[in-house]
Amino acid sequence: MTAKAGKYELKLSSRLGKVKPSATMAVTAMVAALRAAGRRVIDFGAGEPDFDTPEHIKRAAAAAMNAGETKYTPVGGTHKLKEAIVAKLKRDNNLEYEPAEVFASAGGKHSLYNALFALLDDGDEVIIPAPYWVSYPAMVLLAGGVPKIVETEERDGFRMGPEAFAAAIGPRTKAVILNSPSNPTGGAYTKAELGALGEVAQKRGVFVISDDVYEALTYGGFRQEHILNACPQLREQTLLVNSVSKTYAMTGWRIGYVAGPKALIGAMNKIQGQSTSNPCSIAQAAAVAALEGPQETVREMVREFESRRDFVFERLSRIPGVSCFKPLGAFYVFPSIASYVGKSANGRKIESAGALCEYLLKEAGVAVVGGEDFGAPTNIRISYATSMDNLREGLDAIAEALGRIKL
């Protein structure tokens, strides 16, 4: 306890100074506040499907409640859920696991958090290709680790090559995080590319964390293969991370899961047992229905997302000064707005992507997310997880607002 002027002075943990609030959550909160004040805002910042959870999944949750499944469950999930995860991995990924090698948490983010706390000692490095999901570096820092960022380029599809991966490995490198398809770029690795990265990881003893939450959302005939299909010998040094959030429009249900070495699963069980205990029992029952039930709703969602992707990419490509990679998966585009950085609008200089986002919110009534917190300071992230009407209106407004900036 410390005292100042006769009053208690709260002193927070110094580790909090290493991280800042999530940029995507901040945009979501800003949009909610503006709408509450009566302002019309088109939200391109949301990182969640705009579809409702399928009815058969909601019925399963109601049935679980009516059956009294409202008590604690085992820390890492019910046996039914673990069996459903095992069956899903065999059906969709051709990967063989047993229930003792899988584990459920309160969302994919929670799964990653548990994994990093179980893996890292102070000073251990984790290689993260940029652009990256905003929470990767923050979670590494909170776990005492050091993010080692590897830059990628739009012309390469935002993919890290094996040479760049190998060059980033040092004596304190513990792990690498691979996210394919990617948030925020929509970039994805082929089986051959994953195999090349896997060979480097195996030779250099780097643990692989494979974030697969967008694996089902792929377009244009592209199918996401798993790194363990490309490099099976990596099995004991790979953690597969997934969730029901994106695939089944279940973001609020908060169920993520992992599959990996028993020793790591046991360590994650120990950490979760002393923090949150089990994920929600009702949400677990819903997740079982999602994984085991009909998958047509997923395919319908993918078809709609692909149509939106095509529209958004084409519309952005017609805006002068905007460069855009055509995503292979997820539901984001990540255009470069480098041509606008340093220019002026309404007497105000646009110094960064974040400043451009503020301009678009004020002038166009459209919320997007600046690329700074994704490791790309001259890009913005646009989510097309919203209606075609919103996409048309919002992109027209963006084009008009950017058109008022002299390049």
JSON list of C-alpha atoms in Angstrom, two decimals, residues 68-153:
[
{"chain": "A", "resi": 68, "resn": "GLY", "atom": "CA", "xyz": [-30.52, -28.57, -16.04]},
{"chain": "A", "resi": 69, "resn": "GLU", "atom": "CA", "xyz": [-27.09, -28.41, -17.67]},
{"chain": "A", "resi": 70, "resn": "THR", "atom": "CA", "xyz": [-26.37, -25.27, -15.67]},
{"chain": "A", "resi": 71, "resn": "LYS", "atom": "CA", "xyz": [-23.65, -26.50, -13.31]},
{"chain": "A", "resi": 72, "resn": "TYR", "atom": "CA", "xyz": [-19.87, -26.53, -13.39]},
{"chain": "A", "resi": 73, "resn": "THR", "atom": "CA", "xyz": [-18.31, -28.76, -16.01]},
{"chain": "A", "resi": 74, "resn": "PRO", "atom": "CA", "xyz": [-14.75, -30.09, -16.20]},
{"chain": "A", "resi": 75, "resn": "VAL", "atom": "CA", "xyz": [-12.33, -27.17, -16.59]},
{"chain": "A", "resi": 76, "resn": "GLY", "atom": "CA", "xyz": [-11.47, -27.91, -20.22]},
{"chain": "A", "resi": 77, "resn": "GLY", "atom": "CA", "xyz": [-14.98, -28.72, -21.35]},
{"chain": "A", "resi": 78, "resn": "THR", "atom": "CA", "xyz": [-17.48, -31.56, -21.26]},
{"chain": "A", "resi": 79, "resn": "HIS", "atom": "CA", "xyz": [-16.65, -34.95, -22.72]},
{"chain": "A", "resi": 80, "resn": "LYS", "atom": "CA", "xyz": [-19.37, -34.38, -25.33]},
{"chain": "A", "resi": 81, "resn": "LEU", "atom": "CA", "xyz": [-17.71, -31.19, -26.50]},
{"chain": "A", "resi": 82, "resn": "LYS", "atom": "CA", "xyz": [-14.28, -32.79, -26.60]},
{"chain": "A", "resi": 83, "resn": "GLU", "atom": "CA", "xyz": [-15.64, -35.68, -28.65]},
{"chain": "A", "resi": 84, "resn": "ALA", "atom": "CA", "xyz": [-17.29, -33.20, -31.04]},
{"chain": "A", "resi": 85, "resn": "ILE", "atom": "CA", "xyz": [-13.98, -31.32, -31.43]},
{"chain": "A", "resi": 86, "resn": "VAL", "atom": "CA", "xyz": [-12.12, -34.56, -32.11]},
{"chain": "A", "resi": 87, "resn": "ALA", "atom": "CA", "xyz": [-14.70, -35.56, -34.74]},
{"chain": "A", "resi": 88, "resn": "LYS", "atom": "CA", "xyz": [-14.55, -32.11, -36.38]},
{"chain": "A", "resi": 89, "resn": "LEU", "atom": "CA", "xyz": [-10.76, -32.24, -36.66]},
{"chain": "A", "resi": 90, "resn": "LYS", "atom": "CA", "xyz": [-10.96, -35.65, -38.31]},
{"chain": "A", "resi": 91, "resn": "ARG", "atom": "CA", "xyz": [-13.81, -34.67, -40.66]},
{"chain": "A", "resi": 92, "resn": "ASP", "atom": "CA", "xyz": [-12.61, -31.24, -41.75]},
{"chain": "A", "resi": 93, "resn": "ASN", "atom": "CA", "xyz": [-8.84, -31.36, -41.26]},
{"chain": "A", "resi": 94, "resn": "ASN", "atom": "CA", "xyz": [-7.96, -35.06, -41.49]},
{"chain": "A", "resi": 95, "resn": "LEU", "atom": "CA", "xyz": [-6.18, -34.77, -38.15]},
{"chain": "A", "resi": 96, "resn": "GLU", "atom": "CA", "xyz": [-6.31, -37.45, -35.46]},
{"chain": "A", "resi": 97, "resn": "TYR", "atom": "CA", "xyz": [-6.59, -36.34, -31.83]},
{"chain": "A", "resi": 98, "resn": "GLU", "atom": "CA", "xyz": [-8.01, -37.89, -28.69]},
{"chain": "A", "resi": 99, "resn": "PRO", "atom": "CA", "xyz": [-10.11, -36.12, -26.04]},
{"chain": "A", "resi": 100, "resn": "ALA", "atom": "CA", "xyz": [-7.12, -35.74, -23.70]},
{"chain": "A", "resi": 101, "resn": "GLU", "atom": "CA", "xyz": [-5.40, -33.66, -26.40]},
{"chain": "A", "resi": 102, "resn": "VAL", "atom": "CA", "xyz": [-8.16, -31.08, -26.81]},
{"chain": "A", "resi": 103, "resn": "PHE", "atom": "CA", "xyz": [-9.35, -28.31, -24.52]},
{"chain": "A", "resi": 104, "resn": "ALA", "atom": "CA", "xyz": [-12.10, -25.66, -24.55]},
{"chain": "A", "resi": 105, "resn": "SER", "atom": "CA", "xyz": [-11.95, -22.09, -23.27]},
{"chain": "A", "resi": 106, "resn": "ALA", "atom": "CA", "xyz": [-14.05, -18.93, -23.30]},
{"chain": "A", "resi": 107, "resn": "GLY", "atom": "CA", "xyz": [-13.28, -18.07, -26.93]},
{"chain": "A", "resi": 108, "resn": "GLY", "atom": "CA", "xyz": [-10.32, -18.33, -29.27]},
{"chain": "A", "resi": 109, "resn": "LYS", "atom": "CA", "xyz": [-8.70, -15.29, -27.63]},
{"chain": "A", "resi": 110, "resn": "HIS", "atom": "CA", "xyz": [-8.86, -16.98, -24.23]},
{"chain": "A", "resi": 111, "resn": "SER", "atom": "CA", "xyz": [-7.34, -20.14, -25.72]},
{"chain": "A", "resi": 112, "resn": "LEU", "atom": "CA", "xyz": [-4.39, -18.15, -27.10]},
{"chain": "A", "resi": 113, "resn": "TYR", "atom": "CA", "xyz": [-3.95, -16.33, -23.80]},
{"chain": "A", "resi": 114, "resn": "ASN", "atom": "CA", "xyz": [-3.82, -19.59, -21.85]},
{"chain": "A", "resi": 115, "resn": "ALA", "atom": "CA", "xyz": [-1.38, -21.09, -24.35]},
{"chain": "A", "resi": 116, "resn": "LEU", "atom": "CA", "xyz": [1.05, -18.17, -24.20]},
{"chain": "A", "resi": 117, "resn": "PHE", "atom": "CA", "xyz": [1.01, -18.14, -20.40]},
{"chain": "A", "resi": 118, "resn": "ALA", "atom": "CA", "xyz": [1.71, -21.87, -20.40]},
{"chain": "A", "resi": 119, "resn": "LEU", "atom": "CA", "xyz": [4.54, -21.63, -22.95]},
{"chain": "A", "resi": 120, "resn": "LEU", "atom": "CA", "xyz": [6.50, -18.47, -22.21]},
{"chain": "A", "resi": 121, "resn": "ASP", "atom": "CA", "xyz": [9.13, -17.56, -19.68]},
{"chain": "A", "resi": 122, "resn": "ASP", "atom": "CA", "xyz": [10.19, -13.94, -19.26]},
{"chain": "A", "resi": 123, "resn": "GLY", "atom": "CA", "xyz": [12.14, -12.82, -22.30]},
{"chain": "A", "resi": 124, "resn": "ASP", "atom": "CA", "xyz": [11.05, -15.62, -24.62]},
{"chain": "A", "resi": 125, "resn": "GLU", "atom": "CA", "xyz": [10.41, -14.38, -28.15]},
{"chain": "A", "resi": 126, "resn": "VAL", "atom": "CA", "xyz": [7.37, -15.10, -30.27]},
{"chain": "A", "resi": 127, "resn": "ILE", "atom": "CA", "xyz": [7.62, -14.46, -34.01]},
{"chain": "A", "resi": 128, "resn": "ILE", "atom": "CA", "xyz": [4.55, -12.66, -35.37]},
{"chain": "A", "resi": 129, "resn": "PRO", "atom": "CA", "xyz": [4.16, -11.85, -39.09]},
{"chain": "A", "resi": 130, "resn": "ALA", "atom": "CA", "xyz": [2.81, -8.34, -39.71]},
{"chain": "A", "resi": 131, "resn": "PRO", "atom": "CA", "xyz": [0.12, -7.26, -40.38]},
{"chain": "A", "resi": 132, "resn": "TYR", "atom": "CA", "xyz": [-1.20, -9.17, -37.37]},
{"chain": "A", "resi": 133, "resn": "TRP", "atom": "CA", "xyz": [-4.31, -9.41, -35.23]},
{"chain": "A", "resi": 134, "resn": "VAL", "atom": "CA", "xyz": [-4.09, -6.62, -32.68]},
{"chain": "A", "resi": 135, "resn": "SER", "atom": "CA", "xyz": [-4.09, -8.91, -29.63]},
{"chain": "A", "resi": 136, "resn": "TYR", "atom": "CA", "xyz": [-1.10, -11.11, -30.52]},
{"chain": "A", "resi": 137, "resn": "PRO", "atom": "CA", "xyz": [1.68, -8.74, -29.37]},
{"chain": "A", "resi": 138, "resn": "ALA", "atom": "CA", "xyz": [-0.31, -7.61, -26.33]},
{"chain": "A", "resi": 139, "resn": "MET", "atom": "CA", "xyz": [-0.88, -11.16, -25.12]},
{"chain": "A", "resi": 140, "resn": "VAL", "atom": "CA", "xyz": [2.79, -12.04, -25.63]},
{"chain": "A", "resi": 141, "resn": "LEU", "atom": "CA", "xyz": [3.81, -9.00, -23.59]},
{"chain": "A", "resi": 142, "resn": "LEU", "atom": "CA", "xyz": [1.34, -9.77, -20.80]},
{"chain": "A", "resi": 143, "resn": "ALA", "atom": "CA", "xyz": [2.78, -13.29, -20.61]},
{"chain": "A", "resi": 144, "resn": "GLY", "atom": "CA", "xyz": [6.28, -11.85, -20.15]},
{"chain": "A", "resi": 145, "resn": "GLY", "atom": "CA", "xyz": [7.39, -12.57, -23.69]},
{"chain": "A", "resi": 146, "resn": "VAL", "atom": "CA", "xyz": [8.82, -10.42, -26.46]},
{"chain": "A", "resi": 147, "resn": "PRO", "atom": "CA", "xyz": [7.01, -10.04, -29.81]},
{"chain": "A", "resi": 148, "resn": "LYS", "atom": "CA", "xyz": [9.40, -10.43, -32.76]},
{"chain": "A", "resi": 149, "resn": "ILE", "atom": "CA", "xyz": [7.66, -8.81, -35.72]},
{"chain": "A", "resi": 150, "resn": "VAL", "atom": "CA", "xyz": [8.38, -9.94, -39.29]},
{"chain": "A", "resi": 151, "resn": "GLU", "atom": "CA", "xyz": [7.13, -7.52, -41.94]},
{"chain": "A", "resi": 152, "resn": "THR", "atom": "CA", "xyz": [5.28, -8.87, -44.99]},
{"chain": "A", "resi": 153, "resn": "GLU", "atom": "CA", "xyz": [4.25, -7.14, -48.21]}
]
